[in-house]
Short mmCIF file of C-alpha atoms in Angstrom, two decimals:
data_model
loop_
_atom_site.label_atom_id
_atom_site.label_comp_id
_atom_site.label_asym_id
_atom_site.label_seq_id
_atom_site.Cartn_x
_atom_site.Cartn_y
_atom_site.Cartn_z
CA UNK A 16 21.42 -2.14 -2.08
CA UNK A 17 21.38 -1.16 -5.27
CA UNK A 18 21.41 2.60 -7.08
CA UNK A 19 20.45 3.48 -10.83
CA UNK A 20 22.86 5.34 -12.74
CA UNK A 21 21.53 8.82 -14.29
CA UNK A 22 22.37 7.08 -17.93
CA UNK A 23 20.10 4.07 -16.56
CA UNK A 24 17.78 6.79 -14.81
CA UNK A 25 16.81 8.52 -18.33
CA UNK A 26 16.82 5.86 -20.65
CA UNK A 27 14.06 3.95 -18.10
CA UNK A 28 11.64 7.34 -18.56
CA UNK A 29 12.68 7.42 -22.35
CA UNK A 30 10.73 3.94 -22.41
CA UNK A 31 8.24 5.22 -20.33
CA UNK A 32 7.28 8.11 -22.37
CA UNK A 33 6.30 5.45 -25.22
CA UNK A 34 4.19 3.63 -22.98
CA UNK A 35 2.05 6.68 -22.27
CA UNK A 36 2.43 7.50 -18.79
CA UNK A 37 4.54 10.08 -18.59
CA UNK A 38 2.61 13.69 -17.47
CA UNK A 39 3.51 16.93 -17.35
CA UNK A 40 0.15 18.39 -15.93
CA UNK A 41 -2.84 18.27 -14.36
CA UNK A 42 -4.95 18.04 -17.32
CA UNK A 43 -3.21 14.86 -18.28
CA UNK A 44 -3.12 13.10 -14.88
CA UNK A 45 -7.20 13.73 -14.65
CA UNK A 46 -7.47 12.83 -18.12
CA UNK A 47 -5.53 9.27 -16.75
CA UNK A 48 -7.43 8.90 -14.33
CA UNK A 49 -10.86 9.25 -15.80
CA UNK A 50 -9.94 6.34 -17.99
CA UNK A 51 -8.65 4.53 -15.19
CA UNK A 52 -11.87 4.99 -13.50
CA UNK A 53 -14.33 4.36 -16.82
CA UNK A 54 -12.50 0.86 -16.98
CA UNK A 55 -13.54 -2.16 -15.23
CA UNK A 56 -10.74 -4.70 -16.03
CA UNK A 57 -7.94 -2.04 -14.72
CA UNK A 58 -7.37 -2.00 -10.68
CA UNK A 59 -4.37 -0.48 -10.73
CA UNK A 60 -2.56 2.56 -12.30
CA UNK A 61 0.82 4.31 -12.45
CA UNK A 62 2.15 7.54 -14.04
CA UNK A 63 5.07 9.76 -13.52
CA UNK A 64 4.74 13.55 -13.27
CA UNK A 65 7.95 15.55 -14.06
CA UNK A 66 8.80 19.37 -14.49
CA UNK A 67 4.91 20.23 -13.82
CA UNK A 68 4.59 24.04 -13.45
CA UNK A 69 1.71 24.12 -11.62
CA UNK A 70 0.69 22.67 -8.37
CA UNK A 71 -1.16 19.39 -8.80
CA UNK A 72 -4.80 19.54 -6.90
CA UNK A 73 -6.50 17.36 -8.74
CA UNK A 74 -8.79 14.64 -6.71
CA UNK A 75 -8.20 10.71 -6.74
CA UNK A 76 -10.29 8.73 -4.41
CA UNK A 77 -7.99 5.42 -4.69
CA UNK A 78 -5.82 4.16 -2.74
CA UNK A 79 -2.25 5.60 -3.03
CA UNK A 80 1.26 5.55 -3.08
CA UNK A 81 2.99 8.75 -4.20
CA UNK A 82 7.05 8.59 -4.30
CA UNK A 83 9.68 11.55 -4.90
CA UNK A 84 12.53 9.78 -7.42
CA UNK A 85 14.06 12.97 -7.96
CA UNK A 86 14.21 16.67 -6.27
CA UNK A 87 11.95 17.78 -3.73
CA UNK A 88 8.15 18.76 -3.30
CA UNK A 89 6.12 20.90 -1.13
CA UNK A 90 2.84 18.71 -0.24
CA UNK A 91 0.00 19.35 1.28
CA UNK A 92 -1.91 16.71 2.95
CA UNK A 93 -5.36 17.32 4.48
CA UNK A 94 -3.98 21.03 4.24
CA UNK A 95 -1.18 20.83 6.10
CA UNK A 96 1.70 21.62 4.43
CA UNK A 97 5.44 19.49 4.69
CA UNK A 98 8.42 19.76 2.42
CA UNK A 99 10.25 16.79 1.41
CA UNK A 100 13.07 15.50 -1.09
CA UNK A 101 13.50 12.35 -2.84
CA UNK A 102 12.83 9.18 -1.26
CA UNK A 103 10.10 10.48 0.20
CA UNK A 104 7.15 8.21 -0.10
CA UNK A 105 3.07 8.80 0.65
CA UNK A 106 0.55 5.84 1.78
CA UNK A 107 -2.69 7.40 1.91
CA UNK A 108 -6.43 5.92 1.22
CA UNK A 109 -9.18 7.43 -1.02
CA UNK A 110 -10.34 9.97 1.84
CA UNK A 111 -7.12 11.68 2.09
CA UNK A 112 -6.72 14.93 0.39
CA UNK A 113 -2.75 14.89 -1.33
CA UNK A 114 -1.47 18.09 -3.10
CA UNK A 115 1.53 18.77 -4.14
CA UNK A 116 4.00 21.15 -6.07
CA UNK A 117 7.49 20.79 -7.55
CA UNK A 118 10.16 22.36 -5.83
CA UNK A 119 12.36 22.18 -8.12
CA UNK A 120 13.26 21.70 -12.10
CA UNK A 121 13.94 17.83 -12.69
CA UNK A 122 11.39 17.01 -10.03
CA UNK A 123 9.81 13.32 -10.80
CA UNK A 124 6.97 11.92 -8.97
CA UNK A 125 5.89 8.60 -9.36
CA UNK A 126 2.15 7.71 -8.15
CA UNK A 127 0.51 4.19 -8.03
CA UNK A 128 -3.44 4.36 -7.68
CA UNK A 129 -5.52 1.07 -6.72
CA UNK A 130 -9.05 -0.15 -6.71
CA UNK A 131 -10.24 -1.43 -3.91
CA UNK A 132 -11.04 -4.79 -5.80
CA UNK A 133 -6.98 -5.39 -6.23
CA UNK A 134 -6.51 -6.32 -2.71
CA UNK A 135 -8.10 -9.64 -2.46
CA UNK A 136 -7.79 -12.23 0.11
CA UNK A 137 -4.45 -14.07 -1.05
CA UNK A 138 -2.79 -10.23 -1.58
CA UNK A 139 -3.52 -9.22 1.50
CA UNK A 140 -2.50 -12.70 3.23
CA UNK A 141 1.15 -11.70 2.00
CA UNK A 142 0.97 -8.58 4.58
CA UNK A 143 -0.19 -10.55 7.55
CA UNK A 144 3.00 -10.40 9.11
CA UNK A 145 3.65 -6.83 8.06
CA UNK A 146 1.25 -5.44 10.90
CA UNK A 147 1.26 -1.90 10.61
CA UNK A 148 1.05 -2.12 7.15
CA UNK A 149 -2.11 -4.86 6.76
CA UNK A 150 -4.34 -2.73 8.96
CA UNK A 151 -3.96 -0.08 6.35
CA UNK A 152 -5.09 -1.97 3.60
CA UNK A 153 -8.05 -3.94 5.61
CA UNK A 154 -9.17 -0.56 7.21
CA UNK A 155 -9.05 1.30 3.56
CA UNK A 156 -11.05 -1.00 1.72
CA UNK A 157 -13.46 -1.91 4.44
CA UNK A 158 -13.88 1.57 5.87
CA UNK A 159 -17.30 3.19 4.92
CA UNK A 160 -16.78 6.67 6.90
CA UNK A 161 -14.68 9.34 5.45
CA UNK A 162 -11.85 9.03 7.93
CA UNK A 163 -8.76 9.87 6.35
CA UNK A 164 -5.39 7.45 7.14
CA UNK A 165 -2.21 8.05 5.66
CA UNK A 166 1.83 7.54 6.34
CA UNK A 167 4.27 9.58 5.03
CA UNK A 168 8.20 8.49 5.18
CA UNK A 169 11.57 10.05 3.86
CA UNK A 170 13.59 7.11 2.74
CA UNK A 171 17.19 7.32 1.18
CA UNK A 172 17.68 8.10 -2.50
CA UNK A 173 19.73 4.84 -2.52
CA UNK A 174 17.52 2.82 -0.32
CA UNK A 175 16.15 -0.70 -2.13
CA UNK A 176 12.70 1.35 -1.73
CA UNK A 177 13.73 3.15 -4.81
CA UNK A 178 14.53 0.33 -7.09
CA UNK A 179 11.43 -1.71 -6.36
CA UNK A 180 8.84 1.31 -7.15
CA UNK A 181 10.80 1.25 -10.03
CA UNK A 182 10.18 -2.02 -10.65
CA UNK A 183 6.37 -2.14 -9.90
CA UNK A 184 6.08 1.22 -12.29
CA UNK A 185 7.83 -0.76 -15.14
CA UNK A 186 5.78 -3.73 -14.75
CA UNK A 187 2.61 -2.22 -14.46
CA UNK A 188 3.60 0.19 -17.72
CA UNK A 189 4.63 -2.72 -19.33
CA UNK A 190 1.28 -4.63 -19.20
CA UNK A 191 -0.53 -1.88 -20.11
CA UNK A 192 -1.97 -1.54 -16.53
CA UNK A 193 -3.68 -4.92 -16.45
CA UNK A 194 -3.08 -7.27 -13.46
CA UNK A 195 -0.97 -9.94 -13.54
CA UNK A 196 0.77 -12.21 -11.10
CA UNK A 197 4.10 -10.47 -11.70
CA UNK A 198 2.64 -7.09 -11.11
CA UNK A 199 1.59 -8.37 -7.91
CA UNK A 200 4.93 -9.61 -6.38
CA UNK A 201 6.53 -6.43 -7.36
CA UNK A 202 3.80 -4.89 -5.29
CA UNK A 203 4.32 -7.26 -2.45
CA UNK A 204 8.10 -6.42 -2.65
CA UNK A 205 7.87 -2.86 -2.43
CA UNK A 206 5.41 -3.09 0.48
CA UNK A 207 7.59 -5.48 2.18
CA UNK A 208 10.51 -2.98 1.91
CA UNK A 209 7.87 -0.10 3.21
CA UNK A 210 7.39 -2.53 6.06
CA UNK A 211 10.99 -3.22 7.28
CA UNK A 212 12.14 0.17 6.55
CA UNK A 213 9.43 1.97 8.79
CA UNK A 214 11.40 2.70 11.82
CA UNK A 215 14.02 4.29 10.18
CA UNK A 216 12.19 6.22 7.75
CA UNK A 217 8.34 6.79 9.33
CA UNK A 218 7.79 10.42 9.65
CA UNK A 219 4.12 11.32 10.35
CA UNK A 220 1.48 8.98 10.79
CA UNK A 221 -2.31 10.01 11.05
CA UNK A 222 -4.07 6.87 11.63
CA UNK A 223 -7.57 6.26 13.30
CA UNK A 224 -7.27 2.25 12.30
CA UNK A 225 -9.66 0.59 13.87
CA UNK A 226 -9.31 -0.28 17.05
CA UNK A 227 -11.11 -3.92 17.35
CA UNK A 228 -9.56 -5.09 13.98
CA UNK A 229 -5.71 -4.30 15.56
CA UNK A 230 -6.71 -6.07 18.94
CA UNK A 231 -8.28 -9.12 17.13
CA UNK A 232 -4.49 -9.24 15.10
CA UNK A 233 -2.78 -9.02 18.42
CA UNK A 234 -5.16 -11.66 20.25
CA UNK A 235 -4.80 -13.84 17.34
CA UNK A 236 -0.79 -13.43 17.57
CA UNK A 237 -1.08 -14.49 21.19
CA UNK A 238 -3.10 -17.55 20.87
CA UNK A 239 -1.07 -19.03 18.17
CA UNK A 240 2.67 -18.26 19.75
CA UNK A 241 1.44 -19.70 23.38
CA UNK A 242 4.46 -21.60 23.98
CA UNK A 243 6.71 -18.31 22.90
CA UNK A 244 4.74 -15.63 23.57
CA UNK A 245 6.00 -12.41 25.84
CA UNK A 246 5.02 -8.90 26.53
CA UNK A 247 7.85 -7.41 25.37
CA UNK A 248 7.93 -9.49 22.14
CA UNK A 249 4.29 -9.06 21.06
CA UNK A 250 4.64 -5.02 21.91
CA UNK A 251 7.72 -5.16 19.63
CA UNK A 252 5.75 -6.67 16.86
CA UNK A 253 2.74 -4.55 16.70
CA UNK A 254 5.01 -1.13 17.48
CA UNK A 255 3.36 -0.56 21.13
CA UNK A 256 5.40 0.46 24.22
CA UNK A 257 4.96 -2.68 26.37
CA UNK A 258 3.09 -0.66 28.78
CA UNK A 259 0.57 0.61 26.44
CA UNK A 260 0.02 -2.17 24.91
CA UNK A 261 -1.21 -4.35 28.00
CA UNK A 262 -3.54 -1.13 28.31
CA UNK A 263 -4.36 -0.77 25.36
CA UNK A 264 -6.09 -4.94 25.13
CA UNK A 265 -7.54 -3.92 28.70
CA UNK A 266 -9.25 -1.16 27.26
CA UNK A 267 -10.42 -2.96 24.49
CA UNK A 268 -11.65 -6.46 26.07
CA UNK A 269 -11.56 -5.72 30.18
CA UNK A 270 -8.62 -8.35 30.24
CA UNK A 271 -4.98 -7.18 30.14
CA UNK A 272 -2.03 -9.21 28.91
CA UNK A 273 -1.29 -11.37 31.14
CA UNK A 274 -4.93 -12.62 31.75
CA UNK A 275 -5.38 -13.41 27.86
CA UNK A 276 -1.80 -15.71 28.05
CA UNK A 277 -3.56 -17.18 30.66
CA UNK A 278 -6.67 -17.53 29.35
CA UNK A 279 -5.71 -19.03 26.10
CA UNK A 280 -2.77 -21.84 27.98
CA UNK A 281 -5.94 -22.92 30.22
CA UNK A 282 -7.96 -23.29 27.23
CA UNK A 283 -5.90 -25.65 25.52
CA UNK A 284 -4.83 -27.39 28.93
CA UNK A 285 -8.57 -28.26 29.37
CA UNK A 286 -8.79 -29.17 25.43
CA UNK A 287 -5.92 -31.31 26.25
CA UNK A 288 -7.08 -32.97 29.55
CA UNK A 289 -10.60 -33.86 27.16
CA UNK A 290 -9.35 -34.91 23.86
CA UNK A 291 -6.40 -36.69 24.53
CA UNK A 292 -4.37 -39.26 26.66
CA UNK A 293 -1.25 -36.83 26.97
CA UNK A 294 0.37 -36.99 30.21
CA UNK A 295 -0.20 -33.88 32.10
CA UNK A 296 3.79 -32.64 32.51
CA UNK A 297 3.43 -32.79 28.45
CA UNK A 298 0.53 -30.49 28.20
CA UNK A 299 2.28 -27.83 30.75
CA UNK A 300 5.01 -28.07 28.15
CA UNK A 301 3.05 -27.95 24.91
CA UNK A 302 0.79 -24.69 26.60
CA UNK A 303 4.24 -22.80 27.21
CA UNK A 304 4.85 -23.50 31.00
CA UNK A 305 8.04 -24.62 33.14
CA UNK A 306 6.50 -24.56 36.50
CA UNK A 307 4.32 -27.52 37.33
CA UNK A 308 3.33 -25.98 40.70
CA UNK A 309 2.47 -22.41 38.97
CA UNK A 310 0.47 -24.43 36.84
CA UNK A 311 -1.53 -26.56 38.89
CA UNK A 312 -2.42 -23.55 41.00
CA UNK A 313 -4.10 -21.42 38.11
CA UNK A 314 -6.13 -24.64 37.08
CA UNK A 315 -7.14 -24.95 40.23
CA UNK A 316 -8.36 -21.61 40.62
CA UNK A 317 -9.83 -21.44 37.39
CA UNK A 318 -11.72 -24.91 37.38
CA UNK A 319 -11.85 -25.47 41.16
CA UNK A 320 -10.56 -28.86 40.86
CA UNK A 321 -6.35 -30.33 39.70
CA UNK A 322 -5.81 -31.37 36.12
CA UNK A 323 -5.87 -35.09 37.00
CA UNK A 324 -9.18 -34.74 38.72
CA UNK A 325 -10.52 -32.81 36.17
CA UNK A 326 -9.84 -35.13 33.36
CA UNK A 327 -11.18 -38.02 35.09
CA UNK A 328 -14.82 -35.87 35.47
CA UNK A 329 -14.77 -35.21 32.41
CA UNK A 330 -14.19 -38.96 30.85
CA UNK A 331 -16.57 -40.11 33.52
CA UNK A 332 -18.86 -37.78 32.16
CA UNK A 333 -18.46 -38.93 28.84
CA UNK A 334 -18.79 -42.47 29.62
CA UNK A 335 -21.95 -41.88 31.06
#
């Protein structure tokens, strides 16, 4: 973990102020982000706002991250108001209404604003295993209604969260807000930290994700961890009670947990059984099954027939 001094803390916003995004008021951050908008080759923005006397309503349909370095804030999001200190830190998309006022003198907020357009395929690949996280950014960009979705989580001061938006904020200043490969990894960092750091530091969550895009993750996850795959390690992964989660796929496709494991092993048996010469104990093994018996006795009911008599139909049909 690692912690900025204060002499490191103000000589980083001394060479901030030089690169011009430094703000002190509203004016100046819809001034920023006018340009921002007006230019096509910039997808992604950053400025700091400290000792603001005025509270900051000004409207930015990006996507956003909004962090509290120093002091504390009173915010308002979709009007309802929360007060939080530094470490805080704001996800929110380009339908959610953020406001916010300094508590405090010394207060610093740093803000990150993104174009849809940054989060292309290979960016967004780098969150697939950050669940929670990757729905956010493939429901923001791809959602059409004006449904608002936003996190909001109080972090430590001396959390790594702090040194990596940091980071991203001095890389982005530094390349005078143009993309760049190294711009992007400092994103993926701080995401990644988000990510690890959301069950100890998640505080309100209002979320209407899609519902079909999470249970298309979570079927995915299922069918490519057959020979691993449990309840209670697939409800850990997507944040579900184990409960709710079988529920919550039976809801959304009439078949509950248990029947899509099954499903998907009996699949690739039959795949098996067709397109290759494996011996059958193998393919119990390589679908994620001990029990010969338990196996033989789901095929059966499923195809009507056993595994050996079922691959020789099918090669006889083949033949034919």
């Amino acid at each position: 973990m690692y912690s900025f001094s204060n002499e490191q803390f103000n000589r980083f916003f001394q060479f901030l102020k030089t690169l011009d995004c430094y703000n002190k008021t509203q004016a100046g951050m819809i001034e920023e982000l006018t340009n921002f908008r007006n230019n096509p080759n910039r997808q992604i923005a950053s400025f700091v706002c400290q000792n603001t006397k005025e509270p900051l309503t000004y409207r930015a349909p990006y996507i956003r991250i909004l962090y509290v370095l120093r002091g504390s804030i009173n915010i308002w999001i979709d009007r309802k108001e929360l007060q939080y200190e530094a470490g805080c830190l704001v996800l929110a998309n380009e339908w959610t209404v953020v406001e916010y006022e300094e508590l405090e003198e010394g207060t610093t907020v740093l803000s990150f604003y993104f174009k849809k357009e940054y989060f292309n395929d290979s960016l967004l690949a780098q969150f697939a295993e950050e669940p929670i996280i990757y729905r956010f950014f493939v429901e923001s960009i791809k959602e059409t209604e004006e449904n608002s979705y936003y996190f909001i989580y109080q972090f430590s001061a001396n959390d790594d969260i702090h040194a990596y938006t940091l980071l991203l904020l001095k890389q982005i200043v530094k390349m005078r807000y143009f993309n760049n490969k190294v711009t992007k990894s400092a994103f993926v960092l701080l995401v990644v930290e988000i990510s690890q750091l959301s069950d100890k530091g998640l505080c309100v969550k209002d979320s209407n994700l899609s519902s079909g895009v999470l249970v298309e993750e979570i079927l995915a996850h299922i069918e490519t961890h057959l020979t691993t795959v449990s309840l209670a390690e697939t409800a850990e992964k997507f944040h579900f009670h184990p409960n709710y989660l079988s529920a919550f796929i039976k809801k959304q496709t009439s078949k509950n947990f248990s029947d899509w494991v099954i499903h998907y092993r009996l699949h690739y048996a039959e795949k098996y059984l067709c397109q290759t010469d494996l011996p059958i104990q193998t393919i119990i093994e390589e679908i994620g099954y001990q029990d010969k018996a338990f196996f033989f006795k789901l095929f059966k009911e499923h195809y009507q027939t056993t595994p050996g008599k079922y691959r020789k139909l099918q090669q006889h049909k083949t033949s034919e």
